[in-house]
């Protein structure tokens, strides 16, 4: 009960200038979750968690830099299409009504048609919405089924598109987490930190039951393991490597791979290299895990390479990580070596613990006791003679634990007092390894809901 479904992943592909970014922004709208103070994911809108008319999914724009010749366009598009096929549940293939079909469109259509993923053909720039039906017929030549016309600029045709997108949601494997007790763990990190080595070692002595879950190409890198009677699924982002040498494209690819792996996980193991410490790239990856509200373990790998260790080495490393990744102070930290196997058994224990915390549910009665105590210990703030009143708290959901507090006026519920309440909850229940979320509702809502 209440075990949240994993969000489907919808990827946009298409030639430069067909309107991918315009469509992305129109769909994501104000829901863009990237505008946060987590590092890295600030400027470039590569992904967004979208709630569009009650449907939640992760939207990805696979389009990167603009190629300058037709040859490059095609190879670039193949690359994009491959990324979408590797990572997405549903693909939106965007073409341009004003330009009509061009060779590159056919090339990509050939690729996408072979994928087992649902592909929806979106014909953009139908500004006089549906007036030029004749022009639409051309797009049947792509052999991708019915074209869905829309105008990204005028935001017309979105309803029909959403209906088709939604119609595919129920068929997506892995999104129905209701009766899946297995802990899903994404092992993420920049290249060469030792992700594959860790996964290999973790599954080494443990029997591998399935390594390729039928029905999806993407899940070919999922490995299911039974360890001490419990089931785990490891999602390994190292599985696929790209040859692309363009830095921006590599970066985009890394982010897309990470986002899609993290989305499907309960626990994220962020692997960093003991020799390098926390790099900018590590921080970006950490930002994604935080953004998605997953349980997090920071695994400092290659600990065997740090030779001059003394009593304070662990402490120094820990402090540095806490400082650099200050936005995820909840994360657990462990020092391991895939090479020697050091503390990998403990990593399993940690995965168990943080995933339990991530799914922990606190009774409403107990929560309200904490709230009363908190109010008694530190008076709620006031502003222009009005005092913040906190009436009632309840846990709305798990994964991550999310709490709602009913107050007299949300404006009075300042960040610092929210932080304080959050800390009180943490002090009482621990929640080690998992973020928790706190939001407020005005009490009028509570009365209307009859609570
Ligand atoms: P991308 O390269 O595929 O991401 O394309 P962009 O989103 O950057 O759009 C390319 C150009 O097409 C921009 O000048 C947009 O304003 C324009 N465009 C996007 N959607 C529409 C549309 O629905 N109608 C018209 N007329 N122009 C559009
Ligand atoms: P990935 O790209 O993150 O999957 O990294 P790999 O698992 O392929 O490892 C990259 C390199 O680091 C390989 O040469 C590994 O042998 C090495 N490596 C991985 N883990 C350790 C470790 O704990 N200690 C040492 N010394 N080397 C390691």
CSV table of C-alpha atoms and ligand atoms in Angstrom, one decimal:
chain,number,residue,atom,x,y,z
A,1,UNK,CA,0.0,0.0,0.0
A,2,UNK,CA,1.2,3.5,-0.9
A,3,UNK,CA,4.3,2.1,-2.5
A,4,UNK,CA,4.7,4.7,-5.2
A,5,UNK,CA,4.8,3.6,-8.7
A,6,UNK,CA,8.0,4.4,-10.5
A,7,UNK,CA,7.4,7.2,-13.0
A,8,UNK,CA,7.4,6.3,-16.7
A,9,UNK,CA,10.2,7.9,-18.8
A,10,UNK,CA,9.2,9.7,-21.9
A,11,UNK,CA,11.9,10.8,-24.3
A,12,UNK,CA,11.7,13.3,-27.1
A,13,UNK,CA,13.7,12.7,-30.3
A,14,UNK,CA,13.8,14.5,-33.6
A,15,UNK,CA,15.9,16.6,-36.0
A,16,UNK,CA,17.3,20.0,-34.9
A,17,UNK,CA,14.7,22.8,-35.2
A,18,UNK,CA,11.6,20.6,-35.4
A,19,UNK,CA,10.6,22.1,-32.0
A,20,UNK,CA,11.8,19.6,-29.4
A,21,UNK,CA,12.8,22.1,-26.8
A,22,UNK,CA,9.6,24.1,-27.4
A,23,UNK,CA,7.6,21.0,-26.8
A,24,UNK,CA,9.7,20.0,-23.8
A,25,UNK,CA,9.2,23.4,-22.2
A,26,UNK,CA,5.5,23.5,-23.0
A,27,UNK,CA,4.9,20.1,-21.4
A,28,UNK,CA,7.1,20.7,-18.4
A,29,UNK,CA,5.9,24.2,-17.9
A,30,UNK,CA,6.3,25.4,-14.4
A,31,UNK,CA,6.9,21.8,-13.2
A,32,UNK,CA,10.5,22.1,-14.2
A,33,UNK,CA,12.3,20.5,-11.3
A,34,UNK,CA,15.7,21.4,-12.4
A,35,UNK,CA,15.6,25.0,-11.2
A,36,UNK,CA,17.0,24.1,-7.8
A,37,UNK,CA,20.1,24.9,-6.0
A,38,UNK,CA,21.6,21.4,-6.5
A,39,UNK,CA,24.7,21.7,-8.6
A,40,UNK,CA,24.9,21.0,-12.3
A,41,UNK,CA,21.2,20.5,-13.0
A,42,UNK,CA,20.5,24.2,-13.2
A,43,UNK,CA,20.8,25.5,-16.7
A,44,UNK,CA,20.4,22.8,-19.2
A,45,UNK,CA,16.9,21.4,-19.3
A,46,UNK,CA,17.7,17.8,-20.0
A,47,UNK,CA,15.0,16.3,-17.9
A,48,UNK,CA,12.0,17.3,-15.9
A,49,UNK,CA,9.6,15.6,-13.6
A,50,UNK,CA,6.2,16.5,-15.0
A,51,UNK,CA,2.7,16.3,-13.7
A,52,UNK,CA,0.6,16.9,-16.7
A,53,UNK,CA,-3.2,16.7,-16.1
A,54,UNK,CA,-2.8,14.2,-13.2
A,55,UNK,CA,-0.2,12.0,-15.0
A,56,UNK,CA,3.3,12.0,-13.6
A,57,UNK,CA,6.3,11.0,-15.7
A,58,UNK,CA,9.9,12.0,-16.4
A,59,UNK,CA,10.4,13.9,-19.6
A,60,UNK,CA,13.7,13.8,-21.3
A,61,UNK,CA,15.0,15.9,-24.2
A,62,UNK,CA,17.6,13.8,-26.0
A,63,UNK,CA,18.6,16.6,-28.4
A,64,UNK,CA,21.9,18.1,-27.7
A,65,UNK,CA,24.2,20.3,-29.8
A,66,UNK,CA,23.3,21.4,-33.3
A,67,UNK,CA,25.2,19.5,-36.0
A,68,UNK,CA,26.3,21.6,-39.0
A,69,UNK,CA,26.1,19.2,-41.9
A,70,UNK,CA,23.5,16.7,-43.1
A,71,UNK,CA,25.7,13.7,-42.5
A,72,UNK,CA,26.4,14.8,-38.9
A,73,UNK,CA,22.6,15.3,-38.4
A,74,UNK,CA,21.9,11.8,-39.3
A,75,UNK,CA,24.6,10.2,-37.1
A,76,UNK,CA,23.6,12.6,-34.3
A,77,UNK,CA,20.0,11.5,-34.6
A,78,UNK,CA,20.9,7.9,-34.6
A,79,UNK,CA,22.8,8.5,-31.4
A,80,UNK,CA,19.8,10.2,-29.9
A,81,UNK,CA,17.4,7.5,-31.0
A,82,UNK,CA,19.6,4.9,-29.5
A,83,UNK,CA,19.8,6.7,-26.2
A,84,UNK,CA,16.0,7.0,-26.2
A,85,UNK,CA,15.6,3.3,-27.0
A,86,UNK,CA,18.1,2.4,-24.2
A,87,UNK,CA,16.5,4.5,-21.5
A,88,UNK,CA,12.9,5.5,-22.2
A,89,UNK,CA,9.6,3.8,-21.8
A,90,UNK,CA,7.9,5.8,-24.5
A,91,UNK,CA,9.4,7.8,-27.3
A,92,UNK,CA,8.0,10.9,-28.9
A,93,UNK,CA,9.4,11.2,-32.4
A,94,UNK,CA,8.9,14.8,-33.5
A,95,UNK,CA,8.8,15.9,-37.1
A,96,UNK,CA,8.0,19.2,-38.8
A,97,UNK,CA,4.8,19.8,-40.7
A,98,UNK,CA,6.1,23.0,-42.3
A,99,UNK,CA,9.3,21.3,-43.7
A,100,UNK,CA,7.7,18.0,-44.4
A,101,UNK,CA,9.7,14.8,-44.3
A,102,UNK,CA,13.4,14.7,-45.0
A,103,UNK,CA,15.9,11.8,-45.3
A,104,UNK,CA,17.0,12.0,-41.7
A,105,UNK,CA,13.5,11.4,-40.6
A,106,UNK,CA,13.3,8.2,-42.5
A,107,UNK,CA,16.6,7.1,-41.1
A,108,UNK,CA,15.5,7.5,-37.6
A,109,UNK,CA,12.1,6.0,-38.2
A,110,UNK,CA,13.9,2.8,-39.4
A,111,UNK,CA,15.7,2.6,-36.2
A,112,UNK,CA,12.8,3.4,-33.9
A,113,UNK,CA,10.5,0.9,-35.7
A,114,UNK,CA,12.8,-1.9,-34.6
A,115,UNK,CA,12.7,-0.9,-31.0
A,116,UNK,CA,10.2,-2.6,-28.7
A,117,UNK,CA,9.3,0.7,-27.2
A,118,UNK,CA,6.1,2.5,-28.1
A,119,UNK,CA,6.9,5.3,-30.5
A,120,UNK,CA,4.4,8.2,-30.9
A,121,UNK,CA,4.8,10.2,-34.1
A,122,UNK,CA,4.3,13.9,-33.3
A,123,UNK,CA,3.9,16.3,-36.2
A,124,UNK,CA,4.7,19.8,-34.9
A,125,UNK,CA,4.1,23.3,-36.2
A,126,UNK,CA,0.5,22.6,-37.1
A,127,UNK,CA,-0.3,26.2,-36.2
A,128,UNK,CA,-3.7,26.3,-37.9
A,129,UNK,CA,-4.5,23.3,-35.9
A,130,UNK,CA,-5.8,20.5,-38.0
A,131,UNK,CA,-6.8,22.7,-40.9
A,132,UNK,CA,-4.2,21.1,-43.2
A,133,UNK,CA,-5.2,17.5,-42.8
A,134,UNK,CA,-4.0,16.7,-46.3
A,135,UNK,CA,-0.4,17.6,-45.4
A,136,UNK,CA,-0.6,15.1,-42.6
A,137,UNK,CA,-1.0,12.1,-44.9
A,138,UNK,CA,2.6,12.3,-46.0
A,139,UNK,CA,3.7,11.3,-42.5
A,140,UNK,CA,2.1,7.9,-42.8
A,141,UNK,CA,5.0,7.1,-45.1
A,142,UNK,CA,7.2,6.8,-42.1
A,143,UNK,CA,5.4,3.6,-41.1
A,144,UNK,CA,5.0,4.7,-37.5
A,145,UNK,CA,1.3,4.6,-37.3
A,146,UNK,CA,-1.0,7.6,-36.9
A,147,UNK,CA,0.7,11.0,-36.8
A,148,UNK,CA,-0.4,13.3,-33.9
A,149,UNK,CA,-0.5,16.9,-35.1
A,150,UNK,CA,0.1,19.7,-32.7
A,151,UNK,CA,1.5,23.2,-32.3
A,152,UNK,CA,4.1,23.4,-29.6
A,153,UNK,CA,4.2,27.2,-29.8
A,154,UNK,CA,0.4,27.6,-29.5
A,155,UNK,CA,0.0,24.7,-27.1
A,156,UNK,CA,-2.6,23.0,-29.3
A,157,UNK,CA,-3.1,19.3,-29.7
A,158,UNK,CA,-1.6,18.5,-26.3
A,159,UNK,CA,-4.7,16.8,-25.0
A,160,UNK,CA,-4.8,14.2,-27.7
A,161,UNK,CA,-1.1,13.6,-27.4
A,162,UNK,CA,-1.3,13.1,-23.6
A,163,UNK,CA,-4.1,10.6,-24.1
A,164,UNK,CA,-1.9,8.5,-26.3
A,165,UNK,CA,1.0,8.8,-24.0
A,166,UNK,CA,-1.1,7.8,-21.1
A,167,UNK,CA,-2.6,4.8,-22.9
A,168,UNK,CA,0.9,3.2,-22.9
A,169,UNK,CA,1.6,3.7,-19.2
A,170,UNK,CA,-0.1,0.5,-18.0
A,171,UNK,CA,2.0,-1.7,-20.3
A,172,UNK,CA,5.3,-0.5,-19.0
A,173,UNK,CA,7.3,-3.1,-17.1
A,174,UNK,CA,8.7,-2.1,-13.8
A,175,UNK,CA,6.5,0.9,-13.2
A,176,UNK,CA,4.0,-1.0,-11.1
A,177,UNK,CA,5.9,-1.3,-7.9
A,178,UNK,CA,2.9,-2.3,-5.9
A,179,UNK,CA,3.8,-5.9,-5.6
A,180,UNK,CA,7.5,-5.8,-6.1
A,181,UNK,CA,9.3,-6.4,-2.8
A,182,UNK,CA,12.7,-6.4,-4.4
A,183,UNK,CA,15.0,-3.5,-3.5
A,184,UNK,CA,16.1,-1.7,-6.6
A,185,UNK,CA,19.6,-0.2,-6.4
A,186,UNK,CA,21.1,2.1,-8.9
A,187,UNK,CA,24.9,2.0,-8.9
A,188,UNK,CA,25.8,5.4,-10.4
A,189,UNK,CA,29.0,7.5,-10.8
A,190,UNK,CA,31.3,8.9,-13.4
A,191,UNK,CA,33.2,6.5,-15.6
A,192,UNK,CA,36.0,4.3,-14.1
A,193,UNK,CA,35.1,4.8,-10.4
A,194,UNK,CA,34.5,1.1,-10.2
A,195,UNK,CA,30.7,0.6,-10.7
A,196,UNK,CA,30.9,-2.6,-12.7
A,197,UNK,CA,33.6,-4.0,-10.4
A,198,UNK,CA,31.3,-3.3,-7.4
A,199,UNK,CA,28.3,-4.9,-9.0
A,200,UNK,CA,30.3,-7.9,-10.1
A,201,UNK,CA,31.7,-8.3,-6.6
A,202,UNK,CA,28.3,-7.9,-5.0
A,203,UNK,CA,26.7,-10.5,-7.2
A,204,UNK,CA,29.9,-12.6,-7.2
A,205,UNK,CA,29.2,-15.1,-4.4
A,206,UNK,CA,25.5,-14.6,-4.7
A,207,UNK,CA,23.4,-16.5,-7.2
A,208,UNK,CA,22.3,-14.6,-10.2
A,209,UNK,CA,18.7,-15.5,-11.0
A,210,UNK,CA,18.0,-13.4,-14.0
A,211,UNK,CA,20.3,-11.1,-15.8
A,212,UNK,CA,18.0,-10.1,-18.7
A,213,UNK,CA,14.4,-9.4,-17.9
A,214,UNK,CA,12.4,-10.2,-21.0
A,215,UNK,CA,10.6,-7.5,-22.9
A,216,UNK,CA,12.8,-4.6,-22.7
A,217,UNK,CA,16.3,-3.8,-24.0
A,218,UNK,CA,16.9,-1.3,-21.3
A,219,UNK,CA,16.6,-3.9,-18.5
A,220,UNK,CA,19.4,-5.9,-20.0
A,221,UNK,CA,21.7,-4.2,-17.5
A,222,UNK,CA,19.5,-5.1,-14.6
A,223,UNK,CA,20.8,-7.9,-12.4
A,224,UNK,CA,18.7,-9.7,-9.9
A,225,UNK,CA,20.4,-11.2,-6.9
A,226,UNK,CA,19.4,-13.3,-3.9
A,227,UNK,CA,21.4,-12.5,-0.8
A,228,UNK,CA,20.7,-14.0,2.6
A,229,UNK,CA,17.2,-14.8,1.4
A,230,UNK,CA,16.4,-11.3,0.1
A,231,UNK,CA,15.9,-10.2,-3.4
A,232,UNK,CA,17.8,-7.2,-4.9
A,233,UNK,CA,17.9,-5.8,-8.4
A,234,UNK,CA,21.0,-3.9,-9.4
A,235,UNK,CA,20.7,-1.3,-12.1
A,236,UNK,CA,24.1,-0.7,-13.5
A,237,UNK,CA,24.7,2.4,-15.5
A,238,UNK,CA,28.1,1.2,-16.6
A,239,UNK,CA,26.4,-1.4,-18.8
A,240,UNK,CA,26.3,0.8,-21.9
A,241,UNK,CA,29.2,2.8,-23.2
A,242,UNK,CA,29.1,5.3,-26.0
A,243,UNK,CA,31.8,6.1,-28.5
A,244,UNK,CA,30.8,9.7,-29.0
A,245,UNK,CA,33.7,12.0,-28.4
A,246,UNK,CA,31.8,15.3,-28.2
A,247,UNK,CA,32.0,16.4,-24.6
A,248,UNK,CA,28.6,18.0,-24.4
A,249,UNK,CA,27.0,14.9,-25.8
A,250,UNK,CA,28.8,12.6,-23.4
A,251,UNK,CA,27.7,14.7,-20.5
A,252,UNK,CA,24.1,14.7,-21.7
A,253,UNK,CA,24.2,11.0,-22.2
A,254,UNK,CA,25.6,10.5,-18.7
A,255,UNK,CA,22.8,12.6,-17.2
A,256,UNK,CA,20.1,10.8,-19.1
A,257,UNK,CA,21.5,7.4,-18.1
A,258,UNK,CA,21.7,8.5,-14.5
A,259,UNK,CA,18.3,10.0,-14.4
A,260,UNK,CA,16.6,7.0,-15.9
A,261,UNK,CA,18.5,4.5,-13.7
A,262,UNK,CA,17.8,6.6,-10.6
A,263,UNK,CA,14.2,6.9,-11.4
A,264,UNK,CA,13.7,3.2,-11.3
A,265,UNK,CA,15.7,2.8,-8.1
A,266,UNK,CA,14.8,2.8,-4.4
A,267,UNK,CA,18.4,3.2,-3.3
A,268,UNK,CA,21.1,5.0,-5.1
A,269,UNK,CA,24.7,4.0,-4.5
A,270,UNK,CA,26.8,7.0,-5.6
A,271,UNK,CA,30.3,5.7,-6.2
A,272,UNK,CA,33.2,8.1,-5.9
A,273,UNK,CA,36.9,7.5,-6.4
A,274,UNK,CA,38.9,7.7,-3.2
A,275,UNK,CA,41.8,9.1,-5.1
A,276,UNK,CA,39.8,11.9,-6.7
A,277,UNK,CA,37.5,12.9,-3.9
A,278,UNK,CA,34.2,14.5,-4.8
A,279,UNK,CA,34.4,16.1,-8.3
A,280,UNK,CA,32.0,18.4,-10.0
A,281,UNK,CA,30.7,15.5,-12.0
A,282,UNK,CA,30.1,13.5,-8.8
A,283,UNK,CA,28.1,16.5,-7.5
A,284,UNK,CA,25.9,16.6,-10.6
A,285,UNK,CA,25.1,12.9,-10.2
A,286,UNK,CA,24.4,13.4,-6.5
A,287,UNK,CA,22.1,16.3,-7.4
A,288,UNK,CA,20.0,13.9,-9.5
A,289,UNK,CA,19.6,11.4,-6.7
A,290,UNK,CA,18.6,14.2,-4.3
A,291,UNK,CA,16.2,15.7,-6.9
A,292,UNK,CA,14.4,12.4,-7.3
A,293,UNK,CA,14.1,11.8,-3.5
A,294,UNK,CA,15.9,8.5,-3.3
A,295,UNK,CA,17.7,6.8,-0.4
A,296,UNK,CA,21.4,7.5,-0.9
A,297,UNK,CA,24.7,5.8,0.0
A,298,UNK,CA,27.9,7.5,-1.0
A,299,UNK,CA,30.4,4.7,-1.5
A,300,UNK,CA,34.0,5.8,-1.6
A,301,UNK,CA,35.6,3.1,-3.7
A,302,UNK,CA,39.3,2.1,-4.2
A,303,UNK,CA,39.9,2.6,-0.5
A,304,UNK,CA,42.7,0.1,-0.9
A,305,UNK,CA,44.6,2.7,-2.9
A,306,UNK,CA,44.8,5.1,0.0
A,307,UNK,CA,47.9,3.7,1.7
A,308,UNK,CA,48.8,6.2,4.3
A,309,UNK,CA,45.7,5.9,6.4
A,310,UNK,CA,45.6,6.7,10.0
A,311,UNK,CA,42.9,7.2,12.7
A,312,UNK,CA,41.6,10.4,11.2
A,313,UNK,CA,41.6,9.6,7.5
A,314,UNK,CA,38.0,8.4,7.5
A,315,UNK,CA,36.9,11.5,9.4
A,316,UNK,CA,38.7,13.8,7.1
A,317,UNK,CA,37.2,12.2,4.0
A,318,UNK,CA,33.7,12.3,5.6
A,319,UNK,CA,34.0,15.9,6.5
A,320,UNK,CA,35.1,16.8,3.0
A,321,UNK,CA,32.2,14.9,1.4
A,322,UNK,CA,29.7,16.4,3.8
A,323,UNK,CA,31.0,19.9,2.9
A,324,UNK,CA,30.9,19.4,-0.8
A,325,UNK,CA,27.6,17.6,-0.9
A,326,UNK,CA,26.0,19.6,1.8
A,327,UNK,CA,22.6,19.4,0.2
A,328,UNK,CA,22.4,15.6,1.1
A,329,UNK,CA,23.5,15.5,4.7
A,330,UNK,CA,21.1,12.6,5.1
A,331,UNK,CA,23.3,10.3,2.9
A,332,UNK,CA,25.2,7.4,4.4
A,333,UNK,CA,28.9,7.2,3.6
A,334,UNK,CA,30.9,4.0,3.4
A,335,UNK,CA,34.5,3.3,2.4
A,336,UNK,CA,34.9,0.2,0.2
A,337,UNK,CA,37.1,-1.6,-2.2
A,338,UNK,CA,35.7,-3.6,-5.0
A,339,UNK,CA,39.3,-4.9,-5.5
A,340,UNK,CA,39.7,-6.5,-2.0
A,341,UNK,CA,36.0,-6.8,-1.2
A,342,UNK,CA,36.4,-4.6,1.9
A,343,UNK,CA,33.1,-3.8,3.5
A,344,UNK,CA,31.0,-5.0,0.6
A,345,UNK,CA,29.0,-7.2,3.0
A,346,UNK,CA,28.4,-4.0,5.1
A,347,UNK,CA,27.2,-2.3,2.0
A,348,UNK,CA,24.4,-4.9,1.7
A,349,UNK,CA,23.4,-4.1,5.3
A,350,UNK,CA,23.4,-0.4,4.6
A,351,UNK,CA,21.2,-0.9,1.5
A,352,UNK,CA,18.7,-2.8,3.7
A,353,UNK,CA,18.7,-0.1,6.4
A,354,UNK,CA,18.4,2.9,4.1
A,355,UNK,CA,15.7,1.3,2.0
A,356,UNK,CA,13.7,0.5,5.2
A,357,UNK,CA,14.0,4.2,6.2
A,358,UNK,CA,13.0,5.3,2.8
A,359,UNK,CA,9.8,3.3,3.1
A,360,UNK,CA,9.1,4.0,6.8
A,361,UNK,CA,5.7,5.1,7.8
A,362,UNK,CA,5.1,7.0,11.1
A,363,UNK,CA,1.7,6.9,12.8
A,364,UNK,CA,-0.2,10.1,12.8
A,365,UNK,CA,-0.6,10.1,16.6
A,366,UNK,CA,3.1,9.8,17.2
A,367,UNK,CA,3.8,12.6,14.7
A,368,UNK,CA,1.4,15.0,16.4
A,369,UNK,CA,3.1,14.3,19.7
A,370,UNK,CA,6.4,15.3,18.2
A,371,UNK,CA,4.8,18.4,16.8
A,372,UNK,CA,3.4,19.5,20.2
A,373,UNK,CA,6.7,18.9,21.8
A,374,UNK,CA,8.5,20.9,19.1
A,375,UNK,CA,6.1,23.8,19.5
A,376,UNK,CA,6.6,23.8,23.2
A,377,UNK,CA,10.3,23.8,22.9
A,378,UNK,CA,10.6,26.5,20.3
A,379,UNK,CA,7.8,29.0,19.8
A,380,UNK,CA,6.5,29.3,16.2
A,381,UNK,CA,7.5,32.5,14.5
A,382,UNK,CA,5.2,35.5,14.1
A,383,UNK,CA,5.0,38.2,11.5
A,384,UNK,CA,3.3,41.6,11.9
A,385,UNK,CA,1.5,40.5,15.0
A,386,UNK,CA,0.3,37.2,13.5
A,387,UNK,CA,1.6,33.9,15.0
A,388,UNK,CA,2.1,30.8,13.0
A,389,UNK,CA,-0.3,28.1,14.2
A,390,UNK,CA,0.5,24.5,13.4
A,391,UNK,CA,-2.6,22.4,13.8
A,392,UNK,CA,-1.9,18.9,12.6
A,393,UNK,CA,0.7,16.8,10.9
A,394,UNK,CA,0.4,13.6,8.9
A,395,UNK,CA,2.5,11.5,6.6
A,396,UNK,CA,1.2,11.7,3.1
A,397,UNK,CA,3.5,9.2,1.4
A,398,UNK,CA,6.7,7.1,1.5
A,399,UNK,CA,9.7,6.8,-0.8
A,400,UNK,CA,10.7,9.4,0.3
A,401,UNK,CA,8.8,9.9,3.6
A,402,UNK,CA,6.6,13.0,2.9
A,403,UNK,CA,4.8,14.9,5.6
A,404,UNK,CA,2.1,17.5,5.4
A,405,UNK,CA,1.5,20.1,8.1
A,406,UNK,CA,-1.8,22.0,8.3
A,407,UNK,CA,-1.1,25.6,9.4
A,408,UNK,CA,-3.2,28.8,9.7
A,409,UNK,CA,-1.1,30.7,7.1
A,410,UNK,CA,1.6,29.1,4.9
A,411,UNK,CA,3.3,32.5,4.5
A,412,UNK,CA,4.2,32.4,8.2
A,413,UNK,CA,5.8,29.0,8.0
A,414,UNK,CA,9.3,30.2,7.3
A,415,UNK,CA,12.0,28.0,6.0
A,416,UNK,CA,13.9,28.0,9.3
A,417,UNK,CA,11.0,26.8,11.3
A,418,UNK,CA,10.3,24.1,8.6
A,419,UNK,CA,13.9,23.0,9.0
A,420,UNK,CA,13.4,22.9,12.7
A,421,UNK,CA,10.4,20.7,12.5
A,422,UNK,CA,12.2,18.5,10.0
A,423,UNK,CA,15.1,18.1,12.3
A,424,UNK,CA,12.8,17.2,15.2
A,425,UNK,CA,11.3,14.4,13.0
A,426,UNK,CA,14.8,13.3,12.1
A,427,UNK,CA,16.0,13.4,15.7
A,428,UNK,CA,13.1,11.2,16.7
A,429,UNK,CA,13.0,8.6,13.9
A,430,UNK,CA,16.4,8.7,12.3
A,431,UNK,CA,15.5,8.3,8.7
A,432,UNK,CA,19.2,7.8,8.1
A,433,UNK,CA,20.1,7.6,4.4
A,434,UNK,CA,16.8,9.0,3.1
A,435,UNK,CA,15.6,12.5,2.3
A,436,UNK,CA,12.4,13.5,3.9
A,437,UNK,CA,9.9,16.1,2.5
A,438,UNK,CA,7.8,18.5,4.4
A,439,UNK,CA,5.0,20.6,3.0
A,440,UNK,CA,2.3,22.7,4.4
A,441,UNK,CA,-1.4,23.2,3.7
A,442,UNK,CA,-3.6,26.0,4.9
A,443,UNK,CA,-6.0,24.8,7.5
A,444,UNK,CA,-8.9,25.8,5.4
A,445,UNK,CA,-8.1,22.8,3.2
A,446,UNK,CA,-8.2,20.6,6.3
A,447,UNK,CA,-11.6,21.8,7.2
A,448,UNK,CA,-12.9,21.4,3.7
A,449,UNK,CA,-11.5,17.9,3.6
A,450,UNK,CA,-13.2,17.2,6.9
A,451,UNK,CA,-10.0,16.2,8.6
B,1,LIG,P1,14.7,21.8,-31.4
B,1,LIG,O1,16.0,22.1,-32.1
B,1,LIG,O2,14.0,20.6,-32.1
B,1,LIG,O3,14.7,21.7,-30.0
B,1,LIG,O4,13.7,23.0,-31.8
B,1,LIG,P2,13.2,24.3,-31.0
B,1,LIG,O5,12.3,24.0,-30.0
B,1,LIG,O6,14.5,25.1,-30.6
B,1,LIG,O7,12.4,25.1,-32.1
B,1,LIG,C1,13.0,25.5,-33.4
B,1,LIG,C2,12.3,26.6,-34.0
B,1,LIG,O8,10.9,26.2,-34.3
B,1,LIG,C3,12.1,27.8,-33.0
B,1,LIG,O9,12.3,29.0,-33.7
B,1,LIG,C4,10.7,27.7,-32.5
B,1,LIG,O10,10.1,28.9,-32.1
B,1,LIG,C5,10.0,27.1,-33.7
B,1,LIG,N1,8.8,26.3,-33.3
B,1,LIG,C6,8.7,25.4,-32.4
B,1,LIG,N2,7.4,24.9,-32.3
B,1,LIG,C7,6.7,25.5,-33.2
B,1,LIG,C8,5.3,25.5,-33.6
B,1,LIG,O11,4.5,24.8,-33.1
B,1,LIG,N3,5.0,26.3,-34.7
B,1,LIG,C9,5.9,27.1,-35.3
B,1,LIG,N4,5.4,27.9,-36.3
B,1,LIG,N5,7.2,27.2,-34.9
B,1,LIG,C10,7.6,26.4,-33.9
B,2,LIG,P1,33.1,1.8,-14.0
B,2,LIG,O1,33.5,2.5,-15.3
B,2,LIG,O2,32.7,2.8,-13.0
B,2,LIG,O3,32.2,0.6,-14.2
B,2,LIG,O4,34.5,1.2,-13.5
B,2,LIG,P2,35.2,-0.3,-13.5
B,2,LIG,O5,34.4,-1.2,-12.6
B,2,LIG,O6,35.2,-0.6,-15.0
B,2,LIG,O7,36.6,0.0,-12.9
B,2,LIG,C1,37.5,0.9,-13.5
B,2,LIG,C2,38.9,0.5,-13.1
B,2,LIG,O8,39.1,0.7,-11.7
B,2,LIG,C3,39.2,-0.9,-13.4
B,2,LIG,O9,40.5,-1.0,-13.9
B,2,LIG,C4,39.1,-1.6,-12.1
B,2,LIG,O10,39.9,-2.7,-12.0
B,2,LIG,C5,39.6,-0.5,-11.1
B,2,LIG,N1,38.9,-0.7,-9.8
B,2,LIG,C6,37.6,-0.8,-9.5
B,2,LIG,N2,37.4,-0.9,-8.2
B,2,LIG,C7,38.7,-0.8,-7.6
B,2,LIG,C8,39.1,-0.8,-6.3
B,2,LIG,O11,38.4,-0.9,-5.3
B,2,LIG,N3,40.5,-0.7,-6.1
B,2,LIG,C9,41.3,-0.6,-7.1
B,2,LIG,N4,42.6,-0.5,-6.8
B,2,LIG,N5,40.9,-0.5,-8.4
B,2,LIG,C10,39.6,-0.6,-8.7
